[in-house]
Tab-separated table of C-alpha atoms and ligand atoms in Angstrom:
chain	number	residue	atom	x	y	z
C	1	MET	CA	81.432	140.169	79.244
C	2	PRO	CA	83.277	136.973	79.960
C	3	VAL	CA	81.141	134.282	81.816
C	4	VAL	CA	82.351	133.365	85.300
C	5	SER	CA	82.118	129.989	86.826
C	6	TYR	CA	82.920	129.186	90.249
C	7	VAL	CA	84.224	126.127	92.032
C	8	ILE	CA	84.542	125.253	95.909
C	9	ALA	CA	86.782	122.095	95.953
C	10	GLY	CA	89.873	120.400	97.216
C	11	SER	CA	93.342	120.718	95.866
C	12	GLU	CA	94.767	117.353	94.560
C	13	SER	CA	98.408	117.939	94.139
C	14	THR	CA	99.195	115.570	91.191
C	15	GLY	CA	96.804	117.800	89.201
C	16	GLY	CA	94.690	114.956	87.957
C	17	ALA	CA	91.566	115.729	90.109
C	18	GLY	CA	90.100	118.374	92.283
C	19	LEU	CA	90.378	122.188	91.897
C	20	GLN	CA	93.142	121.764	89.347
C	21	ALA	CA	91.012	119.552	86.908
C	22	ASP	CA	88.065	121.928	87.609
C	23	LEU	CA	89.817	125.218	86.632
C	24	ARG	CA	91.510	123.557	83.656
C	25	THR	CA	88.099	122.401	82.447
C	26	PHE	CA	86.570	125.725	83.030
C	27	ALA	CA	89.287	127.228	80.786
C	28	GLN	CA	88.905	124.709	78.131
C	29	ARG	CA	85.102	125.216	78.033
C	30	GLY	CA	85.663	128.984	77.569
C	31	VAL	CA	84.548	130.402	80.924
C	32	TYR	CA	86.573	132.405	83.583
C	33	GLY	CA	87.265	130.133	86.391
C	34	VAL	CA	87.331	131.309	89.933
C	35	GLY	CA	88.137	128.684	92.852
C	36	THR	CA	88.000	128.411	96.508
C	37	ILE	CA	90.175	125.611	98.324
C	38	THR	CA	88.433	123.488	100.939
C	39	CYS	CA	91.089	120.951	101.731
C	40	ILE	CA	94.584	119.862	100.324
C	41	VAL	CA	95.034	116.263	99.351
C	42	SER	CA	98.743	115.184	98.665
C	43	PHE	CA	99.017	111.438	97.663
C	44	ASP	CA	102.092	109.902	99.345
C	45	PRO	CA	104.457	108.208	96.788
C	46	LYS	CA	106.407	106.804	99.689
C	47	ALA	CA	103.337	104.822	100.868
C	48	GLN	CA	101.439	103.390	97.878
C	49	TRP	CA	100.180	106.800	97.039
C	50	ALA	CA	98.002	106.823	100.132
C	51	HIS	CA	95.904	110.049	100.565
C	52	ARG	CA	97.207	112.689	102.790
C	53	PHE	CA	94.335	114.966	103.820
C	54	VAL	CA	94.543	118.453	105.413
C	55	PRO	CA	91.414	120.600	105.845
C	56	ILE	CA	91.692	124.195	105.298
C	57	ASP	CA	90.512	126.239	108.300
C	58	PRO	CA	86.775	127.022	108.073
C	59	SER	CA	87.377	130.836	108.690
C	60	VAL	CA	89.797	130.781	105.772
C	61	ILE	CA	87.335	128.983	103.498
C	62	ALA	CA	84.628	131.701	104.498
C	63	ASP	CA	87.152	134.332	103.706
C	64	GLN	CA	87.948	132.862	100.258
C	65	ILE	CA	84.096	132.657	99.287
C	66	GLU	CA	83.600	136.212	100.525
C	67	ALA	CA	86.341	137.438	98.278
C	68	ALA	CA	85.383	135.364	95.246
C	69	THR	CA	81.567	136.144	95.459
C	70	THR	CA	82.029	139.775	96.329
C	71	ALA	CA	84.563	140.368	93.323
C	72	HIS	CA	82.313	138.260	90.723
C	73	ASP	CA	79.041	137.769	91.884
C	74	PRO	CA	78.744	134.321	90.117
C	75	ASP	CA	75.467	132.630	89.811
C	76	VAL	CA	76.653	129.109	89.069
C	77	VAL	CA	78.789	127.163	91.350
C	78	LYS	CA	80.193	123.558	91.478
C	79	ILE	CA	80.899	122.002	94.810
C	80	GLY	CA	83.616	119.420	94.757
C	81	MET	CA	85.336	117.624	97.841
C	82	LEU	CA	84.407	119.233	101.235
C	83	GLY	CA	85.763	116.491	103.388
C	84	THR	CA	84.807	117.305	106.868
C	85	PRO	CA	81.545	118.363	108.711
C	86	ASP	CA	82.813	121.698	109.696
C	87	THR	CA	83.713	122.507	106.112
C	88	ILE	CA	80.266	121.347	104.927
C	89	SER	CA	78.653	123.626	107.611
C	90	THR	CA	80.802	126.528	106.419
C	91	VAL	CA	80.078	125.960	102.747
C	92	ALA	CA	76.393	125.314	103.416
C	93	GLN	CA	75.968	128.628	105.134
C	94	ALA	CA	77.880	130.591	102.495
C	95	LEU	CA	75.599	129.097	99.808
C	96	ARG	CA	72.572	130.310	101.770
C	97	VAL	CA	73.609	133.771	101.941
C	98	LYS	CA	72.848	134.405	98.161
C	99	SER	CA	70.660	133.073	95.440
C	100	TRP	CA	72.149	130.784	92.786
C	101	ARG	CA	70.960	129.888	89.298
C	102	HIS	CA	72.685	126.452	89.664
C	103	VAL	CA	74.518	124.664	92.346
C	104	VAL	CA	76.340	121.472	91.033
C	105	VAL	CA	77.302	119.082	93.559
C	106	ASP	CA	79.834	116.229	92.964
C	107	PRO	CA	79.269	114.301	96.106
C	108	VAL	CA	82.790	113.243	96.909
C	109	LEU	CA	82.205	111.218	99.950
C	110	ILE	CA	85.406	109.722	101.227
C	111	CYS	CA	89.076	110.201	101.163
C	112	LYS	CA	90.868	107.084	101.820
C	113	GLY	CA	92.939	108.843	104.591
C	114	GLN	CA	89.999	109.312	106.678
C	115	GLU	CA	88.539	107.293	109.591
C	116	PRO	CA	85.337	105.429	108.720
C	117	GLY	CA	83.496	107.096	111.717
C	118	ALA	CA	84.453	110.633	110.423
C	119	ALA	CA	83.484	109.659	106.893
C	120	LEU	CA	80.048	108.652	108.232
C	121	ASP	CA	79.603	112.119	109.780
C	122	THR	CA	80.728	113.692	106.526
C	123	ASP	CA	78.141	111.820	104.451
C	124	ASN	CA	75.441	112.737	106.887
C	125	ALA	CA	76.348	116.462	106.876
C	126	LEU	CA	76.447	116.417	103.125
C	127	ARG	CA	73.081	114.819	102.902
C	128	ALA	CA	71.518	117.266	105.485
C	129	GLU	CA	73.234	120.521	104.426
C	130	ILE	CA	74.346	120.389	100.933
C	131	LEU	CA	72.106	118.209	98.847
C	132	PRO	CA	68.917	120.193	99.510
C	133	GLN	CA	70.682	123.246	98.068
C	134	ALA	CA	71.909	121.413	94.991
C	135	THR	CA	70.041	121.922	91.543
C	136	VAL	CA	72.302	119.146	89.965
C	137	VAL	CA	74.168	116.380	91.875
C	138	THR	CA	76.344	113.871	90.098
C	139	PRO	CA	77.056	110.729	92.192
C	140	ASN	CA	79.263	107.764	90.977
C	141	LEU	CA	77.973	104.334	91.687
C	142	PHE	CA	79.509	104.069	95.066
C	143	GLU	CA	78.277	107.473	96.145
C	144	ALA	CA	74.799	106.767	94.563
C	145	ARG	CA	74.589	103.460	96.675
C	146	THR	CA	75.511	105.435	99.814
C	147	LEU	CA	73.164	108.270	99.363
C	148	ALA	CA	70.279	106.204	98.001
C	149	GLY	CA	70.790	103.637	100.540
C	150	MET	CA	70.889	100.856	98.349
C	151	GLU	CA	72.939	97.611	98.654
C	152	SER	CA	73.763	97.148	95.079
C	153	ILE	CA	73.263	99.169	91.750
C	154	GLU	CA	73.698	96.571	88.951
C	155	SER	CA	71.434	97.759	86.036
C	156	VAL	CA	70.177	100.660	84.270
C	157	ASP	CA	66.993	100.267	86.267
C	158	ASP	CA	68.842	100.381	89.373
C	159	LEU	CA	70.525	103.617	88.365
C	160	GLY	CA	67.042	105.150	87.624
C	161	GLU	CA	65.825	103.903	91.230
C	162	ALA	CA	69.029	105.310	92.905
C	163	ALA	CA	68.396	108.792	91.100
C	164	ARG	CA	64.819	108.857	92.251
C	165	ARG	CA	65.758	108.217	95.844
C	166	ILE	CA	68.375	110.800	95.782
C	167	GLY	CA	66.042	113.212	94.104
C	168	ALA	CA	63.967	112.964	97.105
C	169	LEU	CA	66.798	114.368	99.385
C	170	GLY	CA	66.249	117.865	97.581
C	171	PRO	CA	68.407	118.290	94.458
C	172	ARG	CA	66.344	119.218	91.410
C	173	TYR	CA	68.328	117.000	88.920
C	174	VAL	CA	70.186	113.928	89.591
C	175	VAL	CA	72.878	112.376	87.434
C	176	VAL	CA	73.889	108.888	88.493
C	177	LYS	CA	77.201	107.691	86.565
C	178	GLY	CA	77.477	104.077	85.907
C	179	GLY	CA	81.098	104.395	84.864
C	180	VAL	CA	83.199	101.324	84.471
C	181	GLY	CA	81.558	99.828	87.555
C	182	LEU	CA	78.368	99.005	85.723
C	183	ALA	CA	78.516	95.836	83.653
C	184	GLY	CA	78.193	96.213	79.898
C	185	PRO	CA	79.949	97.728	76.741
C	186	ASP	CA	78.734	101.326	77.445
C	187	ALA	CA	79.302	103.901	80.279
C	188	VAL	CA	75.765	104.467	81.099
C	189	ASP	CA	74.525	107.610	82.972
C	190	VAL	CA	70.868	108.465	83.914
C	191	VAL	CA	69.454	111.995	84.502
C	192	PHE	CA	66.319	112.407	86.731
C	193	ASP	CA	64.579	115.574	86.304
C	194	GLY	CA	62.127	115.042	89.002
C	195	SER	CA	59.758	113.122	86.945
C	196	GLU	CA	61.416	111.427	84.113
C	197	VAL	CA	64.656	109.422	83.657
C	198	THR	CA	66.873	109.963	80.688
C	199	VAL	CA	69.441	107.419	79.719
C	200	LEU	CA	72.970	108.633	78.108
C	201	ARG	CA	75.384	106.041	76.715
C	202	SER	CA	78.873	106.215	75.313
C	203	PRO	CA	81.186	103.329	74.537
C	204	LYS	CA	83.521	102.380	77.514
C	205	VAL	CA	87.044	103.368	77.133
C	206	GLY	CA	88.675	100.278	78.832
C	207	ASP	CA	87.766	98.968	82.100
C	208	GLU	CA	90.025	101.032	84.577
C	209	ARG	CA	88.866	104.040	86.435
C	210	VAL	CA	90.717	107.161	85.528
C	211	SER	CA	91.439	109.918	88.005
C	212	GLY	CA	89.566	113.132	87.694
C	213	ALA	CA	86.684	111.965	85.486
C	214	GLY	CA	84.009	112.776	88.040
C	215	CYS	CA	85.630	116.087	88.581
C	216	VAL	CA	85.830	117.066	84.848
C	217	PHE	CA	82.268	115.985	84.285
C	218	ALA	CA	80.720	117.932	86.958
C	219	ALA	CA	83.063	121.059	86.152
C	220	ALA	CA	82.148	120.848	82.497
C	221	THR	CA	78.315	120.622	83.248
C	222	THR	CA	78.981	123.717	85.560
C	223	ALA	CA	80.724	125.608	82.781
C	224	GLU	CA	77.947	124.790	80.085
C	225	LEU	CA	75.247	125.948	82.724
C	226	ALA	CA	77.211	129.112	83.499
C	227	LYS	CA	77.047	129.731	79.519
C	228	GLY	CA	73.200	129.314	79.645
C	229	ALA	CA	72.760	125.756	78.514
C	230	ASP	CA	69.957	123.838	80.108
C	231	VAL	CA	70.660	120.837	82.231
C	232	LEU	CA	70.300	117.932	79.879
C	233	ASP	CA	72.420	119.689	77.131
C	234	ALA	CA	74.979	120.704	79.703
C	235	VAL	CA	75.225	117.045	80.950
C	236	GLN	CA	75.469	115.710	77.337
C	237	THR	CA	78.247	118.047	76.384
C	238	ALA	CA	80.131	117.345	79.719
C	239	LYS	CA	79.713	113.524	78.878
C	240	GLU	CA	81.203	113.952	75.530
C	241	PHE	CA	83.980	116.237	76.908
C	242	THR	CA	84.873	113.710	79.643
C	243	HIS	CA	84.943	110.790	77.192
C	244	ALA	CA	87.625	112.812	75.137
C	245	GLY	CA	89.555	113.267	78.179
C	246	ILE	CA	89.526	109.482	78.990
C	247	VAL	CA	90.661	108.715	75.553
C	248	GLY	CA	93.330	111.496	75.887
C	249	ARG	CA	94.487	110.376	79.288
C	250	ILE	CA	97.683	111.149	81.012
C	251	ALA	CA	100.082	108.602	82.483
C	252	SER	CA	102.428	109.708	85.134
C	253	ALA	CA	104.693	107.975	88.039
C	254	ALA	CA	101.493	107.564	90.151
C	255	PRO	CA	99.726	104.195	89.636
C	256	PHE	CA	96.604	105.797	87.924
C	257	ASP	CA	96.068	107.791	84.689
C	258	ALA	CA	94.235	111.033	84.815
C	259	VAL	CA	91.781	112.601	82.467
C	260	CYS	CA	93.328	114.860	79.927
C	261	VAL	CA	91.214	116.584	77.315
C	262	PRO	CA	93.180	117.386	74.235
C	263	ALA	CA	93.076	121.157	73.308
C	264	GLY	CA	90.318	122.080	70.801
C	265	GLN	CA	87.811	119.606	72.311
Y	301	LIG	O1	88.174	112.468	92.232
Y	301	LIG	C1	87.741	112.808	93.471
Y	301	LIG	C2	88.589	113.965	94.189
Y	301	LIG	C3	87.986	115.108	94.343
Y	301	LIG	N1	88.813	116.324	94.846
Y	301	LIG	C4	89.962	115.967	95.415
Y	301	LIG	C5	90.463	114.493	95.431
Y	301	LIG	C6	89.848	113.505	94.635
Y	301	LIG	C7	90.357	112.263	94.662
Y	301	LIG	O2	91.442	111.955	94.947
Y	301	LIG	O3	91.778	114.409	95.982
Y	301	LIG	C8	90.778	117.041	96.115
């Protein structure tokens, strides 16, 4: 039987991030991808590629989840961009209805098109309704600072402290990604399993953020978990896969490159 991997996330219309990157990653990791759309982000080339953000009606999200989970009964899911408190409540409620072996949450907190006030409500809803249901959460530096309530994260020890604080919000494993924002020659991630912090390193590939890295990392982790890997192995494989995608990045007319994993990785 093919292994099914499920993702609930936003569409990012240039294809670099969001559901498009997730489903591409699932295919490359050898699992059958099933996707539910929460919102549509279309950057605006006429306005410096600003985010245009349209949420999907909550009833349509619920319908998609019903169709996907009834057809396939997946036991591993990735949650990507949700975007509004209403969407978060809808997805949180749908997650509670069945039991999951793994819920991987990429806590995409803000979209530049949103008002700061609306973004705060979204952060709080994610913290209250989604994080307690997560088995693995994968914040970047900005998201980790917000979720952990830390003013700055500047060292590997700080990454570990952020992971412990976020772990106290409910998720079983916390992966904090240092990325290019943490000084030093390596891209450092920490994995907190509820008691120990494991540090993973790989050499940085330049100093620029590459679009879709967080999506691909969480999606590859999800695919490996769906295939039966344990969390640390899944995260290690996902880190290597994402590294290959940053090396192989694709340029476009947009002012940011996107992760592109060569075939056969
Ligand atoms: O990379 C974060 C992200 C996730 N999901 C969607 C996005 C973005 C960033 O633009 O648009 C839909």
